[in-house]
Amino acid sequence: MTTISLPEPSLRRATATLNAAVRSWFVVTFLGQLIFGFALAAFYGLTAARGDLHRWQITGGWKPGDSAGNLSIAVHLSMAVVVMAGGCLQLIPRLRIRYPRFHRVNGRVYMLAGIAVSGAGMYMTWFRSRVGDLPQHLGSTLDAVLIWVFAGIAIRYAMRRDIAAHRRWALRFFVVLSASFFIRLMLFLVFAVAGGPVGIDPMTFSGWLPTTLSFAQYLLPLAILEFYLYAQRNPRVVQKFAAAGLLFVMTLVTATGIVIVTAGDWLPTIRKGFDFRTPVAVTLSSTIERNGIDAAVRQYRALRATPPPNYNFDEAELNSLGYRLLRGKRVPEAIRIFQLNAEAYPKSSNVYDSLGEAYNRAGNKGQAVAYYQQAILLNPKNYTAAAMLQKLRGGRVARAF
């Protein structure tokens, strides 16, 4: 059988198309990770500087006296910002060629930060998290193991001066380390396509969707990377064009996900970080600790009657304080705070949703059902309340919530 060689110009066009495709995906991902990193730094950095830690909802939030847990959160968040900034810089070819020393130093910092952030994430997953299930924890654990393994292999090839192999394993390291970025895009894209949350129990964050995404967040991008690496070194034009087409599609999907997450999550997070008003929740939290919940309720009503300047009375203030009390198993106090929020914002579906959750935690199913019904009445698209209402009534959750 005679083998017909493809013309050299076709191979050059295929290679150029593949390079353009991977550059387009990289630029979009780089911009998305910059936004994500800035949102983390703006919110957690500025709220920490103001002592406004009650807003922290990540894996149980900041807990006084829990030194190990609080340290894991601090390391996870601070190193995540380093990872978002440093990782993309490592992949810029011109920067790598013109400033090799910076590339080496930044690479060491980046890999150490990646190992630290994954280690802290492991601690938070197994010892701090109250949501999710065992399969999700195993998915996160496998991601952490891959981060450590890929980092070690990439470092070994760098020490051997095998730059081509080092680059391949560094790319794998970048992909698995970016799992927290990818899972946000995937989650918001699924919700956007489905028209609301599906496949998830809002109380426990368990279900087929988060379980699937706990593995897909790194295995799917890793599979796409492997196809790209295969096509890159394969001399056949078909594979190169196929990989380029896949990467162009992924660029469009990634860009769409970034737009959705930015509008729905990252921009509101940034605005919260730059909100320098005095948080009423911090004031009330101190009063609760010193004088009890009754004194805090009286104080809130007095402050609302004659609002001091530059005070933040937003709905989210009492809501975050209520959930902080719930996490501390201070359910009666949380109920009082959520009731206070309902008084201040009687037209808000979310405040009744929170009351429903608090009464459910208290074991008062009747009141929980009543408040979830009120939440749905105010906002028929409150899918969380609808899911919990159906669950409390003993039926199967609609649309596999």
Short mmCIF file of C-alpha atoms in Angstrom, two decimals:
data_model
loop_
_atom_site.label_atom_id
_atom_site.label_comp_id
_atom_site.label_asym_id
_atom_site.label_seq_id
_atom_site.Cartn_x
_atom_site.Cartn_y
_atom_site.Cartn_z
CA MET A 1 0.00 0.00 0.00
CA THR A 2 1.38 3.39 -0.98
CA THR A 3 1.26 6.11 1.63
CA ILE A 4 0.34 9.52 0.27
CA SER A 5 2.10 12.34 2.11
CA LEU A 6 0.09 15.45 2.81
CA PRO A 7 1.47 18.68 1.41
CA GLU A 8 3.77 20.60 3.74
CA PRO A 9 1.63 23.79 3.55
CA SER A 10 -1.32 21.84 4.97
CA LEU A 11 0.76 20.74 7.92
CA ARG A 12 1.93 24.31 8.51
CA ARG A 13 -1.64 25.60 8.38
CA ALA A 14 -2.79 22.90 10.79
CA THR A 15 0.04 23.67 13.20
CA ALA A 16 -0.64 27.40 13.02
CA THR A 17 -4.36 26.80 13.61
CA LEU A 18 -3.62 24.60 16.61
CA ASN A 19 -1.27 27.22 18.07
CA ALA A 20 -3.85 29.96 17.53
CA ALA A 21 -6.52 27.84 19.22
CA VAL A 22 -4.45 27.11 22.30
CA ARG A 23 -3.41 30.78 22.56
CA SER A 24 -7.04 31.90 22.39
CA TRP A 25 -8.01 29.49 25.17
CA PHE A 26 -5.04 30.54 27.27
CA VAL A 27 -5.80 34.28 26.94
CA VAL A 28 -9.45 33.77 27.93
CA THR A 29 -8.48 31.52 30.87
CA PHE A 30 -5.79 33.99 31.95
CA LEU A 31 -8.29 36.86 32.04
CA GLY A 32 -10.83 34.73 33.90
CA GLN A 33 -8.32 33.67 36.54
CA LEU A 34 -7.23 37.29 37.00
CA ILE A 35 -10.84 38.26 37.71
CA PHE A 36 -11.24 35.30 40.07
CA GLY A 37 -8.00 36.12 41.89
CA PHE A 38 -8.91 39.79 42.19
CA ALA A 39 -12.33 38.88 43.59
CA LEU A 40 -10.70 36.67 46.24
CA ALA A 41 -8.11 39.29 47.16
CA ALA A 42 -10.63 42.15 47.24
CA PHE A 43 -13.20 40.36 49.36
CA TYR A 44 -11.17 38.28 51.78
CA GLY A 45 -8.23 40.67 52.01
CA LEU A 46 -10.27 43.82 52.62
CA THR A 47 -12.79 42.19 54.96
CA ALA A 48 -9.92 40.71 56.99
CA ALA A 49 -8.26 44.12 57.18
CA ARG A 50 -11.51 45.57 58.55
CA GLY A 51 -12.04 42.70 61.00
CA ASP A 52 -15.23 41.86 59.11
CA LEU A 53 -14.71 38.10 59.25
CA HIS A 54 -18.38 37.27 59.79
CA ARG A 55 -18.83 37.51 56.03
CA TRP A 56 -16.55 34.54 55.43
CA GLN A 57 -18.74 31.61 54.43
CA ILE A 58 -16.05 29.29 53.11
CA THR A 59 -16.15 25.81 54.73
CA GLY A 60 -17.59 26.87 58.04
CA GLY A 61 -16.17 30.38 58.09
CA TRP A 62 -13.78 31.91 60.58
CA LYS A 63 -14.21 30.34 64.03
CA PRO A 64 -12.70 31.95 67.14
CA GLY A 65 -10.41 29.50 68.91
CA ASP A 66 -10.06 27.09 65.98
CA SER A 67 -6.42 27.86 65.20
CA ALA A 68 -5.82 24.96 62.81
CA GLY A 69 -9.05 25.51 60.89
CA ASN A 70 -8.56 29.26 60.65
CA LEU A 71 -4.96 28.80 59.54
CA SER A 72 -6.07 26.40 56.81
CA ILE A 73 -8.55 29.00 55.52
CA ALA A 74 -5.94 31.78 55.62
CA VAL A 75 -3.37 29.65 53.76
CA HIS A 76 -5.93 28.43 51.24
CA LEU A 77 -7.17 31.90 50.38
CA SER A 78 -3.82 33.73 50.36
CA MET A 79 -2.08 31.04 48.32
CA ALA A 80 -5.03 30.86 45.92
CA VAL A 81 -4.37 34.47 44.93
CA VAL A 82 -0.68 33.66 44.34
CA VAL A 83 -1.66 30.63 42.26
CA MET A 84 -4.09 32.62 40.09
CA ALA A 85 -1.50 35.29 39.31
CA GLY A 86 1.65 33.19 39.13
CA GLY A 87 0.31 30.26 37.15
CA CYS A 88 -0.64 32.16 34.04
CA LEU A 89 2.64 34.10 34.06
CA GLN A 90 4.49 30.78 33.86
CA LEU A 91 2.79 29.94 30.58
CA ILE A 92 3.62 33.14 28.67
CA PRO A 93 6.35 32.09 26.17
CA ARG A 94 7.89 35.54 25.67
CA LEU A 95 8.18 36.09 29.40
CA ARG A 96 9.76 32.67 29.79
CA ILE A 97 12.30 33.33 27.02
CA ARG A 98 13.22 36.94 27.83
CA TYR A 99 13.29 36.58 31.61
CA PRO A 100 14.36 33.00 32.39
CA ARG A 101 15.42 33.82 35.94
CA PHE A 102 12.00 35.30 36.73
CA HIS A 103 10.41 32.21 35.18
CA ARG A 104 12.42 29.93 37.47
CA VAL A 105 11.75 31.94 40.64
CA ASN A 106 8.09 32.44 39.87
CA GLY A 107 7.78 28.75 39.02
CA ARG A 108 9.13 27.71 42.41
CA VAL A 109 6.81 30.13 44.21
CA TYR A 110 3.90 28.98 42.08
CA MET A 111 4.46 25.30 42.75
CA LEU A 112 5.00 25.81 46.48
CA ALA A 113 1.82 27.89 46.62
CA GLY A 114 -0.04 25.16 44.72
CA ILE A 115 1.11 22.49 47.15
CA ALA A 116 0.17 24.71 50.11
CA VAL A 117 -3.27 25.62 48.78
CA SER A 118 -4.10 21.98 48.02
CA GLY A 119 -2.86 20.85 51.42
CA ALA A 120 -4.97 23.45 53.19
CA GLY A 121 -7.89 22.49 50.98
CA MET A 122 -7.49 18.86 52.02
CA TYR A 123 -7.67 19.81 55.69
CA MET A 124 -10.74 21.96 55.10
CA THR A 125 -12.44 19.19 53.11
CA TRP A 126 -12.00 16.45 55.69
CA PHE A 127 -12.05 18.39 58.97
CA ARG A 128 -13.93 21.62 58.30
CA SER A 129 -16.51 21.07 55.58
CA ARG A 130 -20.10 20.37 56.60
CA VAL A 131 -21.39 20.10 53.07
CA GLY A 132 -20.86 17.59 50.35
CA ASP A 133 -20.55 13.83 50.65
CA LEU A 134 -17.85 11.17 50.59
CA PRO A 135 -17.59 10.93 46.76
CA GLN A 136 -17.06 14.70 46.57
CA HIS A 137 -14.39 14.55 49.27
CA LEU A 138 -12.68 11.74 47.38
CA GLY A 139 -12.83 13.77 44.17
CA SER A 140 -11.16 16.73 45.87
CA THR A 141 -8.58 14.42 47.45
CA LEU A 142 -7.66 12.89 44.10
CA ASP A 143 -7.19 16.39 42.70
CA ALA A 144 -4.80 17.25 45.55
CA VAL A 145 -2.83 14.03 44.99
CA LEU A 146 -2.51 14.80 41.27
CA ILE A 147 -1.31 18.31 42.11
CA TRP A 148 1.46 16.91 44.30
CA VAL A 149 2.43 14.19 41.83
CA PHE A 150 2.51 16.48 38.80
CA ALA A 151 4.50 19.09 40.71
CA GLY A 152 7.11 16.51 41.70
CA ILE A 153 7.46 15.16 38.17
CA ALA A 154 7.67 18.66 36.64
CA ILE A 155 10.39 19.62 39.11
CA ARG A 156 12.32 16.41 38.42
CA TYR A 157 12.38 17.05 34.66
CA ALA A 158 13.38 20.68 35.22
CA MET A 159 16.36 19.52 37.30
CA ARG A 160 17.30 17.13 34.48
CA ARG A 161 17.07 20.01 31.99
CA ASP A 162 14.50 18.06 29.97
CA ILE A 163 12.52 21.17 29.09
CA ALA A 164 10.00 19.50 26.76
CA ALA A 165 8.97 16.95 29.41
CA HIS A 166 9.01 19.64 32.10
CA ARG A 167 6.65 21.78 30.03
CA ARG A 168 4.17 18.92 29.55
CA TRP A 169 4.01 18.12 33.26
CA ALA A 170 3.88 21.82 34.19
CA LEU A 171 0.82 22.16 31.93
CA ARG A 172 -0.79 19.18 33.66
CA PHE A 173 0.01 20.77 37.02
CA PHE A 174 -1.58 24.05 35.88
CA VAL A 175 -4.77 22.28 34.78
CA VAL A 176 -5.35 20.26 37.97
CA LEU A 177 -4.43 23.24 40.13
CA SER A 178 -7.06 25.32 38.30
CA ALA A 179 -9.88 22.93 39.29
CA SER A 180 -11.55 25.45 41.63
CA PHE A 181 -11.71 27.88 38.70
CA PHE A 182 -13.12 25.29 36.30
CA ILE A 183 -15.77 23.96 38.70
CA ARG A 184 -17.27 27.44 39.07
CA LEU A 185 -17.56 27.79 35.32
CA MET A 186 -19.10 24.33 34.98
CA LEU A 187 -21.59 24.86 37.82
CA PHE A 188 -22.82 28.23 36.57
CA LEU A 189 -23.01 26.99 32.98
CA VAL A 190 -25.17 24.02 33.98
CA PHE A 191 -27.46 26.28 36.01
CA ALA A 192 -27.71 28.73 33.11
CA VAL A 193 -28.62 26.01 30.62
CA ALA A 194 -31.08 24.34 33.01
CA GLY A 195 -32.68 27.62 34.03
CA GLY A 196 -31.80 27.13 37.69
CA PRO A 197 -30.08 24.75 40.13
CA VAL A 198 -30.42 21.07 39.21
CA GLY A 199 -28.92 17.89 40.57
CA ILE A 200 -28.11 19.36 43.96
CA ASP A 201 -29.47 19.27 47.50
CA PRO A 202 -29.17 22.92 48.65
CA MET A 203 -28.92 21.94 52.33
CA THR A 204 -26.00 19.55 52.02
CA PHE A 205 -24.58 20.51 48.60
CA SER A 206 -24.79 16.85 47.65
CA GLY A 207 -26.31 15.25 44.57
CA TRP A 208 -25.31 13.96 41.17
CA LEU A 209 -24.15 17.37 39.87
CA PRO A 210 -21.61 18.34 42.58
CA THR A 211 -20.42 14.72 42.75
CA THR A 212 -19.85 14.66 38.98
CA LEU A 213 -18.17 18.07 38.97
CA SER A 214 -15.86 17.13 41.85
CA PHE A 215 -14.11 14.83 39.35
CA ALA A 216 -14.90 16.61 36.07
CA GLN A 217 -13.38 19.89 37.32
CA TYR A 218 -9.90 18.54 36.59
CA LEU A 219 -10.36 15.28 34.63
CA LEU A 220 -12.21 16.95 31.73
CA PRO A 221 -9.67 19.78 31.23
CA LEU A 222 -6.89 17.23 31.70
CA ALA A 223 -8.34 15.02 28.94
CA ILE A 224 -8.54 18.01 26.59
CA LEU A 225 -4.93 18.88 27.41
CA GLU A 226 -3.81 15.33 26.64
CA PHE A 227 -5.55 15.49 23.27
CA TYR A 228 -3.81 18.79 22.54
CA LEU A 229 -0.39 17.38 23.50
CA TYR A 230 -1.02 14.31 21.34
CA ALA A 231 -2.06 16.44 18.35
CA GLN A 232 0.89 18.77 18.86
CA ARG A 233 3.47 16.04 18.44
CA ASN A 234 1.49 14.04 15.87
CA PRO A 235 2.43 14.84 12.24
CA ARG A 236 -1.09 14.16 10.92
CA VAL A 237 -3.10 17.20 9.86
CA VAL A 238 -6.48 15.73 10.84
CA GLN A 239 -5.55 15.42 14.53
CA LYS A 240 -4.21 18.96 14.62
CA PHE A 241 -7.35 20.46 13.09
CA ALA A 242 -9.55 18.32 15.36
CA ALA A 243 -7.68 19.48 18.46
CA ALA A 244 -7.81 23.07 17.24
CA GLY A 245 -11.56 22.85 16.71
CA LEU A 246 -12.04 21.40 20.19
CA LEU A 247 -9.92 24.16 21.72
CA PHE A 248 -11.84 26.89 19.88
CA VAL A 249 -15.08 25.42 21.22
CA MET A 250 -13.59 25.27 24.72
CA THR A 251 -12.50 28.91 24.37
CA LEU A 252 -16.09 29.92 23.61
CA VAL A 253 -17.46 27.80 26.47
CA THR A 254 -14.85 29.14 28.89
CA ALA A 255 -15.54 32.74 27.90
CA THR A 256 -19.29 32.22 28.33
CA GLY A 257 -18.74 30.66 31.74
CA ILE A 258 -16.50 33.52 32.83
CA VAL A 259 -19.10 36.11 31.82
CA ILE A 260 -21.84 34.27 33.73
CA VAL A 261 -19.77 33.70 36.88
CA THR A 262 -18.40 37.24 36.85
CA ALA A 263 -21.87 38.74 36.65
CA GLY A 264 -23.43 36.36 39.15
CA ASP A 265 -20.65 35.90 41.68
CA TRP A 266 -17.32 37.65 41.22
CA LEU A 267 -18.55 41.22 40.66
CA PRO A 268 -20.90 41.09 43.69
CA THR A 269 -18.01 39.64 45.70
CA ILE A 270 -15.74 42.50 44.64
CA ARG A 271 -18.40 45.08 45.53
CA LYS A 272 -18.74 43.54 49.00
CA GLY A 273 -14.99 43.77 49.51
CA PHE A 274 -14.96 47.47 48.65
CA ASP A 275 -17.94 48.24 50.86
CA PHE A 276 -16.28 50.21 53.66
CA ARG A 277 -19.42 50.94 55.63
CA THR A 278 -19.47 49.76 59.24
CA PRO A 279 -21.12 46.31 59.16
CA VAL A 280 -24.03 46.12 61.55
CA ALA A 281 -23.48 42.37 61.88
CA VAL A 282 -20.12 42.94 63.56
CA THR A 283 -21.72 45.32 66.06
CA LEU A 284 -24.55 42.91 66.81
CA SER A 285 -22.19 39.94 67.08
CA SER A 286 -20.22 41.72 69.81
CA THR A 287 -23.44 42.60 71.62
CA ILE A 288 -24.64 38.99 71.47
CA GLU A 289 -21.41 37.77 73.04
CA ARG A 290 -21.45 40.41 75.78
CA ASN A 291 -25.14 40.89 76.60
CA GLY A 292 -27.13 38.23 74.76
CA ILE A 293 -29.52 38.06 71.85
CA ASP A 294 -32.27 40.20 73.38
CA ALA A 295 -29.89 43.12 73.80
CA ALA A 296 -28.71 42.70 70.20
CA VAL A 297 -32.30 42.78 68.90
CA ARG A 298 -33.01 45.99 70.84
CA GLN A 299 -29.77 47.51 69.59
CA TYR A 300 -30.59 46.75 65.95
CA ARG A 301 -34.03 48.33 66.20
CA ALA A 302 -32.57 51.41 67.87
CA LEU A 303 -29.90 51.75 65.19
CA ARG A 304 -32.45 51.37 62.40
CA ALA A 305 -34.66 54.01 64.00
CA THR A 306 -31.86 56.59 63.87
CA PRO A 307 -29.34 55.20 61.37
CA PRO A 308 -25.76 56.30 62.10
CA PRO A 309 -23.82 57.58 59.09
CA ASN A 310 -21.80 55.10 57.07
CA TYR A 311 -23.53 52.05 58.58
CA ASN A 312 -24.28 48.97 56.52
CA PHE A 313 -27.82 47.69 57.11
CA ASP A 314 -27.98 45.55 53.95
CA GLU A 315 -30.05 42.39 54.05
CA ALA A 316 -26.90 40.28 53.70
CA GLU A 317 -25.58 41.59 57.03
CA LEU A 318 -28.14 39.87 59.27
CA ASN A 319 -28.28 36.90 56.94
CA SER A 320 -24.56 36.25 57.26
CA LEU A 321 -24.74 36.71 61.04
CA GLY A 322 -27.63 34.26 61.25
CA TYR A 323 -25.72 31.62 59.32
CA ARG A 324 -22.68 32.18 61.46
CA LEU A 325 -24.82 31.41 64.50
CA LEU A 326 -26.25 28.34 62.74
CA ARG A 327 -22.76 27.04 62.06
CA GLY A 328 -22.03 27.49 65.74
CA LYS A 329 -25.17 25.42 66.57
CA ARG A 330 -26.79 28.43 68.23
CA VAL A 331 -30.08 27.81 66.46
CA PRO A 332 -32.48 29.83 68.70
CA GLU A 333 -30.27 32.90 68.37
CA ALA A 334 -30.02 32.39 64.61
CA ILE A 335 -33.81 32.24 64.38
CA ARG A 336 -34.10 35.56 66.23
CA ILE A 337 -31.65 37.18 63.83
CA PHE A 338 -33.43 35.81 60.76
CA GLN A 339 -36.77 37.03 62.19
CA LEU A 340 -35.23 40.45 62.65
CA ASN A 341 -34.12 40.38 59.03
CA ALA A 342 -37.64 39.44 57.93
CA GLU A 343 -38.97 42.47 59.84
CA ALA A 344 -36.51 44.73 58.03
CA TYR A 345 -36.97 43.12 54.59
CA PRO A 346 -40.50 41.64 54.47
CA LYS A 347 -40.52 41.54 50.67
CA SER A 348 -37.36 39.45 50.40
CA SER A 349 -37.72 35.79 49.46
CA ASN A 350 -34.24 35.04 50.74
CA VAL A 351 -34.92 36.02 54.36
CA TYR A 352 -37.84 33.58 54.57
CA ASP A 353 -35.71 30.91 52.92
CA SER A 354 -33.15 31.39 55.70
CA LEU A 355 -35.87 31.25 58.36
CA GLY A 356 -37.09 28.01 56.85
CA GLU A 357 -33.62 26.53 57.06
CA ALA A 358 -33.19 27.65 60.68
CA TYR A 359 -36.51 26.15 61.76
CA ASN A 360 -35.64 22.98 59.91
CA ARG A 361 -32.40 22.79 61.88
CA ALA A 362 -34.44 23.31 65.04
CA GLY A 363 -36.64 20.34 64.13
CA ASN A 364 -39.76 22.48 63.65
CA LYS A 365 -40.95 21.10 60.32
CA GLY A 366 -44.25 23.00 60.35
CA GLN A 367 -42.63 26.41 60.66
CA ALA A 368 -39.95 25.46 58.15
CA VAL A 369 -42.60 24.54 55.58
CA ALA A 370 -44.51 27.77 56.23
CA TYR A 371 -41.45 29.95 55.68
CA TYR A 372 -40.34 28.08 52.58
CA GLN A 373 -43.86 28.60 51.19
CA GLN A 374 -43.57 32.30 51.92
CA ALA A 375 -40.21 32.41 50.15
CA ILE A 376 -41.69 30.80 47.05
CA LEU A 377 -44.71 33.10 47.15
CA LEU A 378 -42.40 36.12 47.03
CA ASN A 379 -40.14 34.58 44.39
CA PRO A 380 -41.47 31.60 42.40
CA LYS A 381 -37.95 31.10 41.02
CA ASN A 382 -36.46 30.45 44.45
CA TYR A 383 -35.36 26.94 43.50
CA THR A 384 -33.63 26.30 46.81
CA ALA A 385 -36.82 26.93 48.77
CA ALA A 386 -38.84 24.83 46.31
CA ALA A 387 -36.41 21.95 46.64
CA MET A 388 -36.42 22.05 50.43
CA LEU A 389 -40.21 22.35 50.57
CA GLN A 390 -40.66 19.26 48.44
CA LYS A 391 -38.04 17.42 50.49
CA LEU A 392 -39.77 18.29 53.77
CA ARG A 393 -43.09 17.11 52.39
CA GLY A 394 -41.56 13.73 51.75
CA GLY A 395 -41.71 13.78 47.99
CA ARG A 396 -38.98 13.40 45.45
CA VAL A 397 -37.22 16.64 44.78
CA ALA A 398 -38.46 18.23 41.59
CA ARG A 399 -36.04 18.35 38.66
CA ALA A 400 -33.52 16.29 40.66
CA PHE A 401 -32.61 19.20 42.94
#
